[in-house]
GROMACS .gro file of N, CA, C and O in nm:
model
  412
    1MET      N    1  13.555   8.071   8.578
    1MET     CA    2  13.533   8.210   8.607
    1MET      C    3  13.421   8.262   8.518
    1MET      O    4  13.422   8.243   8.398
    2GLN      N    5  13.322   8.330   8.581
    2GLN     CA    6  13.206   8.377   8.508
    2GLN      C    7  13.225   8.523   8.467
    2GLN      O    8  13.274   8.605   8.544
    3LYS      N    9  13.186   8.552   8.345
    3LYS     CA   10  13.197   8.688   8.294
    3LYS      C   11  13.070   8.764   8.328
    3LYS      O   12  12.960   8.715   8.309
    4GLU      N   13  13.087   8.883   8.381
    4GLU     CA   14  12.974   8.965   8.420
    4GLU      C   15  12.916   9.033   8.296
    4GLU      O   16  12.987   9.091   8.216
    5ILE      N   17  12.783   9.025   8.285
    5ILE     CA   18  12.715   9.088   8.172
    5ILE      C   19  12.675   9.229   8.212
    5ILE      O   20  12.611   9.250   8.315
    6THR      N   21  12.715   9.325   8.131
    6THR     CA   22  12.678   9.464   8.160
    6THR      C   23  12.569   9.506   8.063
    6THR      O   24  12.567   9.467   7.947
    7GLN      N   25  12.478   9.586   8.115
    7GLN     CA   26  12.368   9.637   8.036
    7GLN      C   27  12.363   9.788   8.052
    7GLN      O   28  12.400   9.843   8.155
    8SER      N   29  12.312   9.850   7.948
    8SER     CA   30  12.292   9.995   7.957
    8SER      C   31  12.171  10.020   8.046
    8SER      O   32  12.088   9.932   8.068
    9PRO      N   33  12.159  10.141   8.100
    9PRO     CA   34  12.041  10.172   8.184
    9PRO      C   35  11.909  10.153   8.108
    9PRO      O   36  11.810  10.109   8.167
   10GLU      N   37  11.909  10.183   7.979
   10GLU     CA   38  11.787  10.167   7.900
   10GLU      C   39  11.748  10.019   7.888
   10GLU      O   40  11.631   9.983   7.897
   11GLU      N   41  11.847   9.932   7.867
   11GLU     CA   42  11.820   9.789   7.858
   11GLU      C   43  11.770   9.735   7.991
   11GLU      O   44  11.677   9.653   7.995
   12SER      N   45  11.830   9.780   8.100
   12SER     CA   46  11.787   9.736   8.233
   12SER      C   47  11.644   9.779   8.260
   12SER      O   48  11.562   9.702   8.310
   13LEU      N   49  11.612   9.903   8.227
   13LEU     CA   50  11.477   9.955   8.248
   13LEU      C   51  11.376   9.880   8.161
   13LEU      O   52  11.266   9.848   8.207
   14ARG      N   53  11.413   9.849   8.038
   14ARG     CA   54  11.324   9.775   7.949
   14ARG      C   55  11.300   9.634   8.004
   14ARG      O   56  11.189   9.582   8.000
   15LEU      N   57  11.404   9.572   8.057
   15LEU     CA   58  11.390   9.438   8.116
   15LEU      C   59  11.297   9.440   8.237
   15LEU      O   60  11.210   9.353   8.251
   16ILE      N   61  11.311   9.538   8.322
   16ILE     CA   62  11.225   9.551   8.440
   16ILE      C   63  11.081   9.578   8.398
   16ILE      O   64  10.986   9.517   8.451
   17ALA      N   65  11.061   9.668   8.303
   17ALA     CA   66  10.925   9.699   8.255
   17ALA      C   67  10.860   9.577   8.192
   17ALA      O   68  10.739   9.552   8.211
   18ASP      N   69  10.938   9.496   8.120
   18ASP     CA   70  10.884   9.375   8.059
   18ASP      C   71  10.842   9.274   8.166
   18ASP      O   72  10.736   9.212   8.155
   19ALA      N   73  10.923   9.259   8.270
   19ALA     CA   74  10.887   9.167   8.379
   19ALA      C   75  10.761   9.212   8.450
   19ALA      O   76  10.674   9.131   8.484
   20ILE      N   77  10.746   9.342   8.471
   20ILE     CA   78  10.627   9.396   8.537
   20ILE      C   79  10.504   9.374   8.450
   20ILE      O   80  10.398   9.333   8.499
   21SER      N   81  10.516   9.398   8.320
   21SER     CA   82  10.401   9.380   8.232
   21SER      C   83  10.360   9.233   8.222
   21SER      O   84  10.241   9.202   8.217
   22ARG      N   85  10.457   9.141   8.222
   22ARG     CA   86  10.423   8.998   8.220
   22ARG      C   87  10.352   8.958   8.349
   22ARG      O   88  10.258   8.877   8.347
   23THR      N   89  10.396   9.012   8.462
   23THR     CA   90  10.332   8.980   8.589
   23THR      C   91  10.190   9.036   8.594
   23THR      O   92  10.097   8.968   8.641
   24LYS      N   93  10.170   9.158   8.544
   24LYS     CA   94  10.035   9.215   8.539
   24LYS      C   95   9.943   9.130   8.453
   24LYS      O   96   9.828   9.104   8.489
   25GLU      N   97   9.992   9.086   8.338
   25GLU     CA   98   9.912   9.003   8.249
   25GLU      C   99   9.880   8.869   8.316
   25GLU      O  100   9.768   8.820   8.305
   26SER      N  101   9.975   8.812   8.385
   26SER     CA  102   9.952   8.686   8.455
   26SER      C  103   9.846   8.703   8.563
   26SER      O  104   9.759   8.617   8.579
   27LEU      N  105   9.853   8.813   8.639
   27LEU     CA  106   9.752   8.837   8.742
   27LEU      C  107   9.615   8.860   8.680
   27LEU      O  108   9.514   8.817   8.733
   28ARG      N  109   9.611   8.928   8.566
   28ARG     CA  110   9.485   8.952   8.497
   28ARG      C  111   9.425   8.819   8.450
   28ARG      O  112   9.305   8.797   8.460
   29GLU      N  113   9.510   8.731   8.398
   29GLU     CA  114   9.463   8.600   8.352
   29GLU      C  115   9.413   8.514   8.467
   29GLU      O  116   9.323   8.434   8.450
   30ASN      N  117   9.470   8.530   8.585
   30ASN     CA  118   9.436   8.447   8.700
   30ASN      C  119   9.340   8.513   8.796
   30ASN      O  120   9.330   8.472   8.912
   31SER      N  121   9.269   8.615   8.754
   31SER     CA  122   9.182   8.689   8.846
   31SER      C  123   9.051   8.617   8.875
   31SER      O  124   8.987   8.645   8.975
   32PHE      N  125   9.010   8.523   8.790
   32PHE     CA  126   8.881   8.456   8.809
   32PHE      C  127   8.867   8.390   8.946
   32PHE      O  128   8.766   8.412   9.014
   33PRO      N  129   8.962   8.308   8.992
   33PRO     CA  130   8.944   8.245   9.123
   33PRO      C  131   8.933   8.345   9.238
   33PRO      O  132   8.856   8.325   9.331
   34PHE      N  133   9.008   8.455   9.230
   34PHE     CA  134   9.001   8.555   9.337
   34PHE      C  135   8.863   8.621   9.340
   34PHE      O  136   8.804   8.641   9.447
   35LEU      N  137   8.812   8.655   9.222
   35LEU     CA  138   8.678   8.714   9.215
   35LEU      C  139   8.571   8.614   9.257
   35LEU      O  140   8.477   8.649   9.329
   36LEU      N  141   8.586   8.490   9.214
   36LEU     CA  142   8.490   8.385   9.252
   36LEU      C  143   8.482   8.371   9.403
   36LEU      O  144   8.372   8.374   9.460
   37TRP      N  145   8.597   8.357   9.469
   37TRP     CA  146   8.597   8.337   9.614
   37TRP      C  147   8.550   8.461   9.688
   37TRP      O  148   8.484   8.451   9.792
   38GLY      N  149   8.580   8.578   9.636
   38GLY     CA  150   8.529   8.701   9.697
   38GLY      C  151   8.377   8.706   9.695
   38GLY      O  152   8.312   8.738   9.795
   39TRP      N  153   8.320   8.674   9.579
   39TRP     CA  154   8.174   8.674   9.567
   39TRP      C  155   8.111   8.563   9.652
   39TRP      O  156   8.007   8.585   9.715
   40LEU      N  157   8.170   8.446   9.654
   40LEU     CA  158   8.114   8.337   9.734
   40LEU      C  159   8.114   8.370   9.883
   40LEU      O  160   8.017   8.343   9.953
   41ILE      N  161   8.222   8.429   9.931
   41ILE     CA  162   8.228   8.467  10.072
   41ILE      C  163   8.128   8.577  10.104
   41ILE      O  164   8.061   8.574  10.209
   42ALA      N  165   8.114   8.674  10.013
   42ALA     CA  166   8.016   8.781  10.035
   42ALA      C  167   7.874   8.726  10.038
   42ALA      O  168   7.794   8.761  10.125
   43ILE      N  169   7.839   8.639   9.943
   43ILE     CA  170   7.705   8.580   9.938
   43ILE      C  171   7.679   8.496  10.063
   43ILE      O  172   7.572   8.507  10.125
   44ALA      N  173   7.776   8.414  10.102
   44ALA     CA  174   7.758   8.331  10.222
   44ALA      C  175   7.742   8.418  10.347
   44ALA      O  176   7.660   8.385  10.435
   45SER      N  177   7.815   8.527  10.354
   45SER     CA  178   7.804   8.616  10.471
   45SER      C  179   7.667   8.683  10.477
   45SER      O  180   7.607   8.692  10.585
   46PHE      N  181   7.617   8.729  10.363
   46PHE     CA  182   7.484   8.791  10.362
   46PHE      C  183   7.375   8.689  10.395
   46PHE      O  184   7.281   8.720  10.470
   47LEU      N  185   7.387   8.568  10.341
   47LEU     CA  186   7.290   8.464  10.374
   47LEU      C  187   7.296   8.427  10.522
   47LEU      O  188   7.192   8.407  10.586
   48PHE      N  189   7.416   8.417  10.577
   48PHE     CA  190   7.432   8.389  10.720
   48PHE      C  191   7.362   8.496  10.804
   48PHE      O  192   7.285   8.465  10.895
   49PHE      N  193   7.387   8.622  10.771
   49PHE     CA  194   7.325   8.732  10.846
   49PHE      C  195   7.173   8.728  10.833
   49PHE      O  196   7.101   8.740  10.932
   50PHE      N  197   7.123   8.710  10.710
   50PHE     CA  198   6.979   8.708  10.687
   50PHE      C  199   6.913   8.593  10.762
   50PHE      O  200   6.811   8.612  10.830
   51LEU      N  201   6.969   8.473  10.752
   51LEU     CA  202   6.912   8.357  10.819
   51LEU      C  203   6.918   8.370  10.971
   51LEU      O  204   6.826   8.329  11.042
   52HIS      N  205   7.024   8.427  11.021
   52HIS     CA  206   7.042   8.440  11.166
   52HIS      C  207   6.949   8.548  11.224
   52HIS      O  208   6.893   8.529  11.332
   53GLN      N  209   6.934   8.659  11.154
   53GLN     CA  210   6.858   8.771  11.207
   53GLN      C  211   6.708   8.765  11.180
   53GLN      O  212   6.629   8.809  11.263
   54PHE      N  213   6.670   8.715  11.064
   54PHE     CA  214   6.531   8.731  11.021
   54PHE      C  215   6.452   8.601  11.010
   54PHE      O  216   6.336   8.604  10.970
   55THR      N  217   6.511   8.488  11.040
   55THR     CA  218   6.437   8.362  11.034
   55THR      C  219   6.460   8.284  11.163
   55THR      O  220   6.548   8.316  11.242
   56SER      N  221   6.382   8.181  11.181
   56SER     CA  222   6.400   8.094  11.297
   56SER      C  223   6.478   7.968  11.258
   56SER      O  224   6.484   7.873  11.335
   57PHE      N  225   6.539   7.970  11.142
   57PHE     CA  226   6.617   7.858  11.091
   57PHE      C  227   6.742   7.843  11.178
   57PHE      O  228   6.822   7.935  11.191
   58GLN      N  229   6.759   7.727  11.240
   58GLN     CA  230   6.867   7.706  11.335
   58GLN      C  231   7.002   7.677  11.270
   58GLN      O  232   7.106   7.696  11.331
   59LEU      N  233   7.002   7.631  11.147
   59LEU     CA  234   7.127   7.598  11.077
   59LEU      C  235   7.169   7.714  10.987
   59LEU      O  236   7.191   7.698  10.867
   60TYR      N  237   7.182   7.831  11.045
   60TYR     CA  238   7.212   7.951  10.968
   60TYR      C  239   7.354   7.953  10.913
   60TYR      O  240   7.387   8.035  10.829
   61PHE      N  241   7.440   7.862  10.956
   61PHE     CA  242   7.577   7.855  10.906
   61PHE      C  243   7.588   7.773  10.777
   61PHE      O  244   7.695   7.764  10.718
   62VAL      N  245   7.480   7.711  10.732
   62VAL     CA  246   7.479   7.620  10.618
   62VAL      C  247   7.531   7.682  10.488
   62VAL      O  248   7.596   7.611  10.410
   63PRO      N  249   7.510   7.810  10.458
   63PRO     CA  250   7.561   7.863  10.330
   63PRO      C  251   7.713   7.849  10.314
   63PRO      O  252   7.760   7.830  10.202
   64PHE      N  253   7.789   7.856  10.422
   64PHE     CA  254   7.934   7.849  10.410
   64PHE      C  255   7.984   7.715  10.354
   64PHE      O  256   8.059   7.714  10.257
   65PRO      N  257   7.942   7.600  10.409
   65PRO     CA  258   7.993   7.475  10.352
   65PRO      C  259   7.945   7.450  10.209
   65PRO      O  260   8.021   7.403  10.124
   66PHE      N  261   7.818   7.484  10.179
   66PHE     CA  262   7.768   7.460  10.044
   66PHE      C  263   7.840   7.547   9.942
   66PHE      O  264   7.879   7.499   9.834
   67LEU      N  265   7.859   7.673   9.973
   67LEU     CA  266   7.927   7.761   9.879
   67LEU      C  267   8.076   7.729   9.873
   67LEU      O  268   8.139   7.747   9.768
   68ALA      N  269   8.135   7.680   9.981
   68ALA     CA  270   8.275   7.640   9.977
   68ALA      C  271   8.295   7.519   9.886
   68ALA      O  272   8.389   7.513   9.807
   69ILE      N  273   8.204   7.422   9.894
   69ILE     CA  274   8.212   7.306   9.806
   69ILE      C  275   8.196   7.347   9.661
   69ILE      O  276   8.271   7.303   9.573
   70ALA      N  277   8.099   7.435   9.634
   70ALA     CA  278   8.080   7.485   9.498
   70ALA      C  279   8.204   7.560   9.449
   70ALA      O  280   8.244   7.547   9.333
   71GLY      N  281   8.266   7.637   9.537
   71GLY     CA  282   8.386   7.711   9.501
   71GLY      C  283   8.504   7.621   9.472
   71GLY      O  284   8.579   7.644   9.376
   72VAL      N  285   8.522   7.516   9.551
   72VAL     CA  286   8.632   7.422   9.529
   72VAL      C  287   8.614   7.350   9.396
   72VAL      O  288   8.708   7.339   9.317
   73ILE      N  289   8.492   7.304   9.370
   73ILE     CA  290   8.466   7.233   9.244
   73ILE      C  291   8.489   7.326   9.125
   73ILE      O  292   8.553   7.288   9.026
   74THR      N  293   8.438   7.448   9.133
   74THR     CA  294   8.454   7.544   9.024
   74THR      C  295   8.601   7.579   9.002
   74THR      O  296   8.648   7.588   8.888
   75THR      N  297   8.675   7.599   9.110
   75THR     CA  298   8.817   7.632   9.098
   75THR      C  299   8.896   7.517   9.036
   75THR      O  300   8.981   7.539   8.950
   76ILE      N  301   8.868   7.394   9.078
   76ILE     CA  302   8.937   7.278   9.020
   76ILE      C  303   8.907   7.266   8.871
   76ILE      O  304   8.997   7.246   8.790
   77LEU      N  305   8.780   7.281   8.834
   77LEU     CA  306   8.743   7.273   8.693
   77LEU      C  307   8.808   7.385   8.612
   77LEU      O  308   8.851   7.364   8.499
   78TYR      N  309   8.815   7.504   8.671
   78TYR     CA  310   8.877   7.617   8.603
   78TYR      C  311   9.024   7.589   8.574
   78TYR      O  312   9.073   7.611   8.464
   79TYR      N  313   9.098   7.540   8.673
   79TYR     CA  314   9.241   7.516   8.654
   79TYR      C  315   9.267   7.396   8.564
   79TYR      O  316   9.371   7.391   8.498
   80LYS      N  317   9.176   7.298   8.561
   80LYS     CA  318   9.192   7.186   8.468
   80LYS      C  319   9.171   7.232   8.324
   80LYS      O  320   9.238   7.186   8.234
   81LYS      N  321   9.075   7.322   8.306
   81LYS     CA  322   9.043   7.370   8.172
   81LYS      C  323   9.145   7.471   8.121
   81LYS      O  324   9.170   7.480   8.002
   82ARG      N  325   9.203   7.545   8.212
   82ARG     CA  326   9.295   7.654   8.177
   82ARG      C  327   9.423   7.600   8.114
   82ARG      O  328   9.476   7.498   8.155
   83ASN      N  329   9.473   7.670   8.020
   83ASN     CA  330   9.596   7.631   7.954
   83ASN      C  331   9.714   7.665   8.045
   83ASN      O  332   9.727   7.776   8.094
   84SER      N  333   9.805   7.571   8.066
   84SER     CA  334   9.915   7.592   8.160
   84SER      C  335  10.044   7.634   8.090
   84SER      O  336  10.152   7.611   8.142
   85THR      N  337  10.035   7.698   7.975
   85THR     CA  338  10.156   7.738   7.902
   85THR      C  339  10.191   7.884   7.926
   85THR      O  340  10.269   7.941   7.851
   86SER      N  341  10.137   7.945   8.029
   86SER     CA  342  10.167   8.086   8.055
   86SER      C  343  10.307   8.099   8.115
   86SER      O  344  10.361   8.006   8.173
   87THR      N  345  10.365   8.217   8.097
   87THR     CA  346  10.498   8.241   8.152
   87THR      C  347  10.489   8.262   8.302
   87THR      O  348  10.393   8.317   8.353
   88ILE      N  349  10.592   8.218   8.372
   88ILE     CA  350  10.595   8.230   8.517
   88ILE      C  351  10.714   8.319   8.555
   88ILE      O  352  10.827   8.290   8.520
   89THR      N  353  10.684   8.428   8.625
   89THR     CA  354  10.789   8.517   8.673
   89THR      C  355  10.809   8.491   8.822
   89THR      O  356  10.730   8.422   8.885
   90TYR      N  357  10.914   8.549   8.877
   90TYR     CA  358  10.939   8.532   9.019
   90TYR      C  359  10.824   8.590   9.102
   90TYR      O  360  10.782   8.532   9.201
   91VAL      N  361  10.772   8.706   9.059
   91VAL     CA  362  10.664   8.770   9.134
   91VAL      C  363  10.537   8.688   9.125
   91VAL      O  364  10.468   8.666   9.226
   92SER      N  365  10.503   8.639   9.005
   92SER     CA  366  10.381   8.558   8.992
   92SER      C  367  10.395   8.426   9.069
   92SER      O  368  10.298   8.379   9.128
   93ASN      N  369  10.514   8.368   9.070
   93ASN     CA  370  10.537   8.247   9.147
   93ASN      C  371  10.521   8.274   9.297
   93ASN      O  372  10.458   8.196   9.369
   94PHE      N  373  10.576   8.385   9.343
   94PHE     CA  374  10.562   8.424   9.484
   94PHE      C  375  10.415   8.444   9.521
   94PHE      O  376  10.368   8.395   9.623
   95LEU      N  377  10.341   8.518   9.437
   95LEU     CA  378  10.201   8.544   9.466
   95LEU      C  379  10.118   8.416   9.465
   95LEU      O  380  10.029   8.398   9.548
   96SER      N  381  10.147   8.326   9.372
   96SER     CA  382  10.075   8.198   9.369
   96SER      C  383  10.099   8.118   9.496
   96SER      O  384  10.006   8.064   9.556
   97ASN      N  385  10.224   8.112   9.538
   97ASN     CA  386  10.256   8.039   9.661
   97ASN      C  387  10.198   8.106   9.784
   97ASN      O  388  10.154   8.039   9.878
   98MET      N  389  10.195   8.239   9.785
   98MET     CA  390  10.138   8.311   9.899
   98MET      C  391   9.989   8.281   9.911
   98MET      O  392   9.939   8.252  10.021
   99TRP      N  393   9.916   8.287   9.799
   99TRP     CA  394   9.772   8.260   9.804
   99TRP      C  395   9.745   8.114   9.835
   99TRP      O  396   9.646   8.081   9.901
  100LEU      N  397   9.831   8.025   9.790
  100LEU     CA  398   9.816   7.884   9.824
  100LEU      C  399   9.832   7.863   9.974
  100LEU      O  400   9.753   7.793  10.038
  101ALA      N  401   9.931   7.929  10.033
  101ALA     CA  402   9.953   7.916  10.177
  101ALA      C  403   9.837   7.979  10.256
  101ALA      O  404   9.793   7.924  10.357
  102LEU      N  405   9.790   8.094  10.211
  102LEU     CA  406   9.678   8.158  10.282
  102LEU      C  407   9.550   8.079  10.267
  102LEU      O  408   9.469   8.076  10.359
  103GLY      N  409   9.532   8.018  10.151
  103GLY     CA  410   9.412   7.936  10.129
  103GLY      C  411   9.412   7.815  10.217
  103GLY      O  412   9.312   7.774  10.271
   0.00000   0.00000   0.00000
């Protein structure tokens, strides 16, 4: 038989606030790949538009594969270099899995 642990409202609120602050810090620490991919997609899109509209270059889709390869290599190197001793919360685990599935 398991004994139920009771907490005061202040302790519960402090626990929730601590979990939220750890998740915010984790997202802040992991923001580099999101910013990297956002910039790479924006640059590839502008290059695609420029090449398609203003040049006679027939391979105007070329920026996407080149920048995708550069992004994959950079992301792999970033995660290899990054220290993996950060705390993992349920929310950060969910967000990591969600972005992995969307990627």
